[in-house]
mmCIF file of C-alpha atoms and ligand atoms in Angstrom:
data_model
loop_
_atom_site.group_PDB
_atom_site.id
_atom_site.type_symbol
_atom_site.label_atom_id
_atom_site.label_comp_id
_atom_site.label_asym_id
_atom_site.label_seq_id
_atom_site.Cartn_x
_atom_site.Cartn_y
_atom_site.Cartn_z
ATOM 1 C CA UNK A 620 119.650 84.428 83.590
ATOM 2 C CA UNK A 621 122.280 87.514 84.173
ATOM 3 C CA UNK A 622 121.170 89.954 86.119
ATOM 4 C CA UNK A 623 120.739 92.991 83.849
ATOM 5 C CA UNK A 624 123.640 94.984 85.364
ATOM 6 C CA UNK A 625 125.404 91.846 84.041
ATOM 7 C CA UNK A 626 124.835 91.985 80.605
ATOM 8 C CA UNK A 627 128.025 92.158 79.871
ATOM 9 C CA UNK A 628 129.305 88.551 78.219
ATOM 10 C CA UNK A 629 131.333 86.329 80.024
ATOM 11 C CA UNK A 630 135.079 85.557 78.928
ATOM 12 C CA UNK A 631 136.671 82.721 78.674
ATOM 13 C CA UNK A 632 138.828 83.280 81.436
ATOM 14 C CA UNK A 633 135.876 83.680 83.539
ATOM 15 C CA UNK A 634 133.868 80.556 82.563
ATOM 16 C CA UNK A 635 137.310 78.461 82.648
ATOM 17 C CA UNK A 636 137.712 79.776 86.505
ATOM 18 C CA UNK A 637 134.006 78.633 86.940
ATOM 19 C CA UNK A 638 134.749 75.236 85.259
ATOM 20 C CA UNK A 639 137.540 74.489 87.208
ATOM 21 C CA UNK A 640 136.069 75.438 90.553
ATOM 22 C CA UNK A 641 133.309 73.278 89.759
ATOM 23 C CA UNK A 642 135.361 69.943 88.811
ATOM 24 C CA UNK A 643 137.307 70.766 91.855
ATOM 25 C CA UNK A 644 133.639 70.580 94.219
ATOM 26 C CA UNK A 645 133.004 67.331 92.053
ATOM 27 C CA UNK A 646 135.927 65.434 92.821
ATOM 28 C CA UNK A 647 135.137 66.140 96.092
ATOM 29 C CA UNK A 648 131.742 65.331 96.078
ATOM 30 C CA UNK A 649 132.224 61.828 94.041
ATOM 31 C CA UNK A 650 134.640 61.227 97.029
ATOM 32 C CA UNK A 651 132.643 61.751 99.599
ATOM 33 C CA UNK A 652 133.902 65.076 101.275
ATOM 34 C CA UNK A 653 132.100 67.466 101.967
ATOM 35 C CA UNK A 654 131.798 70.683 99.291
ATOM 36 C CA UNK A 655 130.942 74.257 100.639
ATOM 37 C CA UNK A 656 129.438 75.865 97.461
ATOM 38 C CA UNK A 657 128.919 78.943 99.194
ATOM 39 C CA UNK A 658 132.692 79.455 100.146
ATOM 40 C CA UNK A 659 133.828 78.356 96.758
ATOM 41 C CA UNK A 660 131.166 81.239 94.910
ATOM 42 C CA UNK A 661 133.023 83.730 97.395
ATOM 43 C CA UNK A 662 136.413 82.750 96.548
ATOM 44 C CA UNK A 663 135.545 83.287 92.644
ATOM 45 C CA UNK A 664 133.870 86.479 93.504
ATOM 46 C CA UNK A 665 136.476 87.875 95.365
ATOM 47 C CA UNK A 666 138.657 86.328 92.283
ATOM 48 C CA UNK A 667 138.372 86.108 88.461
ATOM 49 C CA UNK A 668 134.422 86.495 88.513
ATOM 50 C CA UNK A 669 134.466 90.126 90.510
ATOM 51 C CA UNK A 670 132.191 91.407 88.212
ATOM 52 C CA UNK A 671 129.662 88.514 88.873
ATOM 53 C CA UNK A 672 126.876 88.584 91.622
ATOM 54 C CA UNK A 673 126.444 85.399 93.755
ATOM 55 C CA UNK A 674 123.671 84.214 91.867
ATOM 56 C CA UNK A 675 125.152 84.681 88.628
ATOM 57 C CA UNK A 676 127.590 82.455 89.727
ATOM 58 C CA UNK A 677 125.240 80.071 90.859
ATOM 59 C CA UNK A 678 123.310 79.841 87.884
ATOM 60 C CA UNK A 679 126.555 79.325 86.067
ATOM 61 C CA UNK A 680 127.168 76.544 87.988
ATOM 62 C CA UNK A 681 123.704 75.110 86.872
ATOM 63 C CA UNK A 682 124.514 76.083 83.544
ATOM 64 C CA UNK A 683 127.941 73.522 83.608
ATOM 65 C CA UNK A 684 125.561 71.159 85.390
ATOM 66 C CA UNK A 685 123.301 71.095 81.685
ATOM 67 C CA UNK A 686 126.634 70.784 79.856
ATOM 68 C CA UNK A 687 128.177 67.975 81.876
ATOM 69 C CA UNK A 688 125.000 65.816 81.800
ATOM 70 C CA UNK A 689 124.842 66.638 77.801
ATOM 71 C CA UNK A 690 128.128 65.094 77.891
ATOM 72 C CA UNK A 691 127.379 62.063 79.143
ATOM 73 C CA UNK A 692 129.448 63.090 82.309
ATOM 74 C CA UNK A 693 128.445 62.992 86.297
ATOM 75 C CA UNK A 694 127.315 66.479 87.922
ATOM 76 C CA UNK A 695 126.865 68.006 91.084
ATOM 77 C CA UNK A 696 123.872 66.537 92.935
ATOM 78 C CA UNK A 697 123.151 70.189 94.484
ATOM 79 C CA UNK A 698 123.638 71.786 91.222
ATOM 80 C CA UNK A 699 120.326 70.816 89.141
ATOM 81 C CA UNK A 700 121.075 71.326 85.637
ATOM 82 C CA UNK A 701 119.591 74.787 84.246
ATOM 83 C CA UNK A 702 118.949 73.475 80.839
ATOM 84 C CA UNK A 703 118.042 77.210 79.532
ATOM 85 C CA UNK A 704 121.936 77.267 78.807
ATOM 86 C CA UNK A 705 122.631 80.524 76.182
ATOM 87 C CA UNK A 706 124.152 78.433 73.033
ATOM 88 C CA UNK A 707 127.156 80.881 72.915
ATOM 89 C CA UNK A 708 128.226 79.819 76.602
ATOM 90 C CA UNK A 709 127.256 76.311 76.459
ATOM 91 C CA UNK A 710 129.616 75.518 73.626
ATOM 92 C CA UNK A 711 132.479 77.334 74.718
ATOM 93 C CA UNK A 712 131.948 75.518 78.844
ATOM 94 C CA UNK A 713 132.005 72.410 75.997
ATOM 95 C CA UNK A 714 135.071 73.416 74.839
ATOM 96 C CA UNK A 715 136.702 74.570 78.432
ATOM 97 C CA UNK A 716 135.557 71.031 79.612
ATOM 98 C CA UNK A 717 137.345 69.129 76.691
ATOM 99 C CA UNK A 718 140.214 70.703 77.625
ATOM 100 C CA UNK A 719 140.150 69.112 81.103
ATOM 101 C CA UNK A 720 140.956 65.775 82.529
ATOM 102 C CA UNK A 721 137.485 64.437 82.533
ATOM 103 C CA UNK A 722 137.701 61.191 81.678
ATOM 104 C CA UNK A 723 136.771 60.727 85.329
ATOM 105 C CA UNK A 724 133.816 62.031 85.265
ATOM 106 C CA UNK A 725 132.155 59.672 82.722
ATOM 107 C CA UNK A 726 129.449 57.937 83.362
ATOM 108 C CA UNK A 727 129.881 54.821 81.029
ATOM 109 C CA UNK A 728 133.163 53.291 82.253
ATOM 110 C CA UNK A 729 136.298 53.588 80.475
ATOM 111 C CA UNK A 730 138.077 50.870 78.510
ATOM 112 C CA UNK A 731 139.709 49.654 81.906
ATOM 113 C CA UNK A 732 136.447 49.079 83.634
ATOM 114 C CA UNK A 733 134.163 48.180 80.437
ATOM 115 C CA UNK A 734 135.309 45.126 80.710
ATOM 116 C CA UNK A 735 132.637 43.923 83.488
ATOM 117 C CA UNK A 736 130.366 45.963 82.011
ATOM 118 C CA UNK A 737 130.400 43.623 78.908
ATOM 119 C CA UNK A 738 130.868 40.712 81.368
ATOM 120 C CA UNK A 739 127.696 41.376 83.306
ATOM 121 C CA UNK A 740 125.397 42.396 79.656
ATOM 122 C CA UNK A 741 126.447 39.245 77.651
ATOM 123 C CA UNK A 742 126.069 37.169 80.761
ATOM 124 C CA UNK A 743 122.012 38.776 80.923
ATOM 125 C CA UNK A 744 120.747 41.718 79.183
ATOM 126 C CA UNK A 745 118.666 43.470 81.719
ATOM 127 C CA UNK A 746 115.531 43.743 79.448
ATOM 128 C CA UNK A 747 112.001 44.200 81.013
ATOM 129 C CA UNK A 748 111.616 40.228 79.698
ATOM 130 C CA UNK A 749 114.304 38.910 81.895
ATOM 131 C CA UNK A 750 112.363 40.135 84.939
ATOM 132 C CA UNK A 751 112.494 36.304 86.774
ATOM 133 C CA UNK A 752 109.297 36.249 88.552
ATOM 134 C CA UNK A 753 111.488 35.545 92.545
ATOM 135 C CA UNK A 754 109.449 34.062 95.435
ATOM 136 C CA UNK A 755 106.369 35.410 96.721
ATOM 137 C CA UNK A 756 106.984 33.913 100.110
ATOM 138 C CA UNK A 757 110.827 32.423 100.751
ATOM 139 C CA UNK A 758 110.199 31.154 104.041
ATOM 140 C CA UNK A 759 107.767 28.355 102.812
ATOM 141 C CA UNK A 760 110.342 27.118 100.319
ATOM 142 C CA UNK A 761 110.714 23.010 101.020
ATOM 143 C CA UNK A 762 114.458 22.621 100.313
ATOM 144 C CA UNK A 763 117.356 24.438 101.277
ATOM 145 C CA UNK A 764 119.066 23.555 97.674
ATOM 146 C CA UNK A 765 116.021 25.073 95.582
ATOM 147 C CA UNK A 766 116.205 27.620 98.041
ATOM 148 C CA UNK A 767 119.294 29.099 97.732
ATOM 149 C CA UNK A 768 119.319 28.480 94.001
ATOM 150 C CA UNK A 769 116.598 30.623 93.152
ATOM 151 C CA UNK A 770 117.754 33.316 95.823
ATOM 152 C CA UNK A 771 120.969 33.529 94.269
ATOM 153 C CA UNK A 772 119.371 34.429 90.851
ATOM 154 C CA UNK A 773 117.228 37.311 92.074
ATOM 155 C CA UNK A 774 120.091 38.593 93.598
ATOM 156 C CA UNK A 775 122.199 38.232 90.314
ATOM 157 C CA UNK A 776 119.472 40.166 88.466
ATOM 158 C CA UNK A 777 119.341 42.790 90.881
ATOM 159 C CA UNK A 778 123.207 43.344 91.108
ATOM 160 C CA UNK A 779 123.222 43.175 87.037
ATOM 161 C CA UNK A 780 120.643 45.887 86.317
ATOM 162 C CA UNK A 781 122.363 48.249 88.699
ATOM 163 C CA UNK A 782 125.392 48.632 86.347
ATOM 164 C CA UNK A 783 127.266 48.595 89.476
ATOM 165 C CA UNK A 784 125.900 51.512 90.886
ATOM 166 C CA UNK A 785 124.222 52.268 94.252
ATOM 167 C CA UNK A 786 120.446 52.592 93.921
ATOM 168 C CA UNK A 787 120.430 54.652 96.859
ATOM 169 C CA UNK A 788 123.240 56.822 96.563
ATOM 170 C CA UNK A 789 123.808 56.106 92.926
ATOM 171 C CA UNK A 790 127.781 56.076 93.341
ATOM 172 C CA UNK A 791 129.631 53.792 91.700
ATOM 173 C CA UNK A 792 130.463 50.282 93.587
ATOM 174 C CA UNK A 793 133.244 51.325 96.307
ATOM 175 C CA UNK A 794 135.314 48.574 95.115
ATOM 176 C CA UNK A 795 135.252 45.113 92.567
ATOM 177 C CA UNK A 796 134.515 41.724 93.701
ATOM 178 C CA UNK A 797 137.782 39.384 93.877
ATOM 179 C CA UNK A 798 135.727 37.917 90.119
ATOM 180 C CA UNK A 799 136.178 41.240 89.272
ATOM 181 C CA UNK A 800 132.408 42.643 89.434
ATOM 182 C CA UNK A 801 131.491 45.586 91.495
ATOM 183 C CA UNK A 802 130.782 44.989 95.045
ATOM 184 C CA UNK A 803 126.954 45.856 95.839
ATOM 185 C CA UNK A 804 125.028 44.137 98.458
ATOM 186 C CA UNK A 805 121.586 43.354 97.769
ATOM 187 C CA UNK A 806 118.767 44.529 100.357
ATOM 188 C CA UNK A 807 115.032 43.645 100.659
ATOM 189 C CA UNK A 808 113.324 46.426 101.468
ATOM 190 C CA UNK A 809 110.456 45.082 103.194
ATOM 191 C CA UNK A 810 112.914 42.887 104.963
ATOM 192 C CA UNK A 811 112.753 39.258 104.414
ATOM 193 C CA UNK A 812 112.241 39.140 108.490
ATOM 194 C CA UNK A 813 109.234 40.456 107.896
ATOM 195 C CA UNK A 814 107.605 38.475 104.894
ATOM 196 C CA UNK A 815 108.951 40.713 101.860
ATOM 197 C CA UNK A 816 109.824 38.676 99.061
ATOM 198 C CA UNK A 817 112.335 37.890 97.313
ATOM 199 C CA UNK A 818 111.779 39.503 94.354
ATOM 200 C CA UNK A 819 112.570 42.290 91.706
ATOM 201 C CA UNK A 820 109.945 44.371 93.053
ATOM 202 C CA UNK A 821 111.509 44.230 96.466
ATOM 203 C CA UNK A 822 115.272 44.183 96.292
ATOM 204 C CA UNK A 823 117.748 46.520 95.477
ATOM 205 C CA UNK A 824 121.693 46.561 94.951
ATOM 206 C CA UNK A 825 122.699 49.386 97.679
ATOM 207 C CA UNK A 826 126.972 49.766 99.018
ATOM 208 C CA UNK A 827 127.198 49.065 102.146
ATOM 209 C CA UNK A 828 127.139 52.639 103.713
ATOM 210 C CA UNK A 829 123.160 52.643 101.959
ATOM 211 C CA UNK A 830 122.516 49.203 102.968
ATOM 212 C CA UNK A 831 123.589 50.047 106.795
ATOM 213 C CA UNK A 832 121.626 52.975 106.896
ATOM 214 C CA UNK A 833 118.619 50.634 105.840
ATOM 215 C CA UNK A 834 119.039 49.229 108.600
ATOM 216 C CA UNK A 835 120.708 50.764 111.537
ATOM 217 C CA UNK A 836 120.404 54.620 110.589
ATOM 218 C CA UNK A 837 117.717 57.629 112.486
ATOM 219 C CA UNK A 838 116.664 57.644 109.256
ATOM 220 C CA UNK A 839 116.068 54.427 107.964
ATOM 221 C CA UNK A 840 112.159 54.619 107.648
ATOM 222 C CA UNK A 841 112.574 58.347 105.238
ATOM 223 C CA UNK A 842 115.513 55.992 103.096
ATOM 224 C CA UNK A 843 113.154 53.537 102.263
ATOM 225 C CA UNK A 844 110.213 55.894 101.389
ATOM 226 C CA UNK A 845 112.704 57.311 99.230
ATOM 227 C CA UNK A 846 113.699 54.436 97.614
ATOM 228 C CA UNK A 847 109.963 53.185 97.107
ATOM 229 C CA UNK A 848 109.768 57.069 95.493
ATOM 230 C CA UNK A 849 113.029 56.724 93.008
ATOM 231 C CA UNK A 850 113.362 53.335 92.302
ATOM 232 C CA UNK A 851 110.815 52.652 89.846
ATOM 233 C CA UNK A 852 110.798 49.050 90.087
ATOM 234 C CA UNK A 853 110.220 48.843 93.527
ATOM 235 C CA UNK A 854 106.548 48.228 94.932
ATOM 236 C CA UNK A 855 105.299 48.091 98.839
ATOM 237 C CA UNK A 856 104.277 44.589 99.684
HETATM 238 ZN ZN1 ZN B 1929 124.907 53.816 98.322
HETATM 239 ZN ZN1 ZN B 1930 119.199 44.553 104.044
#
């Protein structure tokens, strides 16, 4: 909410300065750089949005964070949508946004890209049924060929249902397979090492910045807790 000495509406110039700063921090964010949200409410403040406090312009932020997502478009992770959006404002950010080049930002793929995205559906719809029931205990398997052949389904699975996203950092894959599907890796997070199956409940389709840090990062042991936490088919074995 404004801050009562800001009851005054916003213009349009105003929320089309905040729009653009924020796509600006996006593209930056989806590209891995660093954003400094702090500078960039300063440099509107001491800009169009003079009359704004800081936290007025924060909330606004939020506030294009609702929008975006009721768009069907990506957000700012640090910007948690504030879904108490005023109708007035959150039709006219609509109608700044539409303006924009935000194709980008979608979070179905365009026409160029839908193409694996049919590709991967028609080749197995990733219902709840399809769930193939994996290996409780790989190691014991008798034959390399049955081995690998079941392995290499699990995997499938678990690179299909991602959509070609990250389940860690939920980007998008950093770059398509030479058969043209996005290139995830898939990871068993109680490692196969140490007796984790090789199944749904235990694998995930991370990029291989995630995957590394599953492995070889400070942090490794908080990653996986957090996976366990956010990735709802994932169980400890
Ligand atoms: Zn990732
Ligand atoms: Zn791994």
């Amino acid at each position: 909410m404004d801050t009562p000495k800001e009851r005054t509406g916003w213009d349009d110039r105003e929320l089309e300065a905040s729009v653009d700063a924020y796509l600006k921090m996006l593209s930056l964010e989806l590209s891995n750089q660093p954003i400094k949200k702090a500078d960039e409410n300063r440099l509107l403040r001491e800009g169009p949005l003079s009359k704004r406090s800081a936290s007025s312009v924060e909330y606004r932020m939020q506030n294009i964070s609702a929008v975006m997502a009721q768009m069907g478009l990506r957000h700012i992770v640090g910007y948690v949508p504030a879904k108490n959006v005023g109708t007035g404002i959150s039709s006219r950010v609509r109608k700044i946004l539409a303006e924009k080049n935000i194709d980008r930002f979608r979070l179905t793929p365009e026409p160029a890209n839908q193409q694996v995205t049919y590709r991967l559906i028609e080749a197995a719809p990733p219902h709840a049924d399809d769930v193939p029931e994996g290996i409780l205990n790989p190691t014991q398997i008798s034959t390399a060929t049955i081995r690998y052949a079941r392995a290499k389904k699990i995997s499938d699975w678990i690179l299909k249902q991602s959509e070609g996203r990250c389940e860690g950092c939920k980007q998008k894959a950093p770059f398509l397979r030479s058969d043209g599907l996005p290139y995830l890796e898939v990871h068993h997070v109680k490692h196969l090492a140490k007796k984790g199956s090789d199944r749904p409940k235990n694998a995930v389709a991370l990029c291989p910045n995630c995957h590394r840090r599953c492995h070889y990062s400070s942090d490794r042991d908080e990653f996986t807790a957090w996976l366990y936490d956010n990735v709802a088919r994932l169980r400890r074995e």
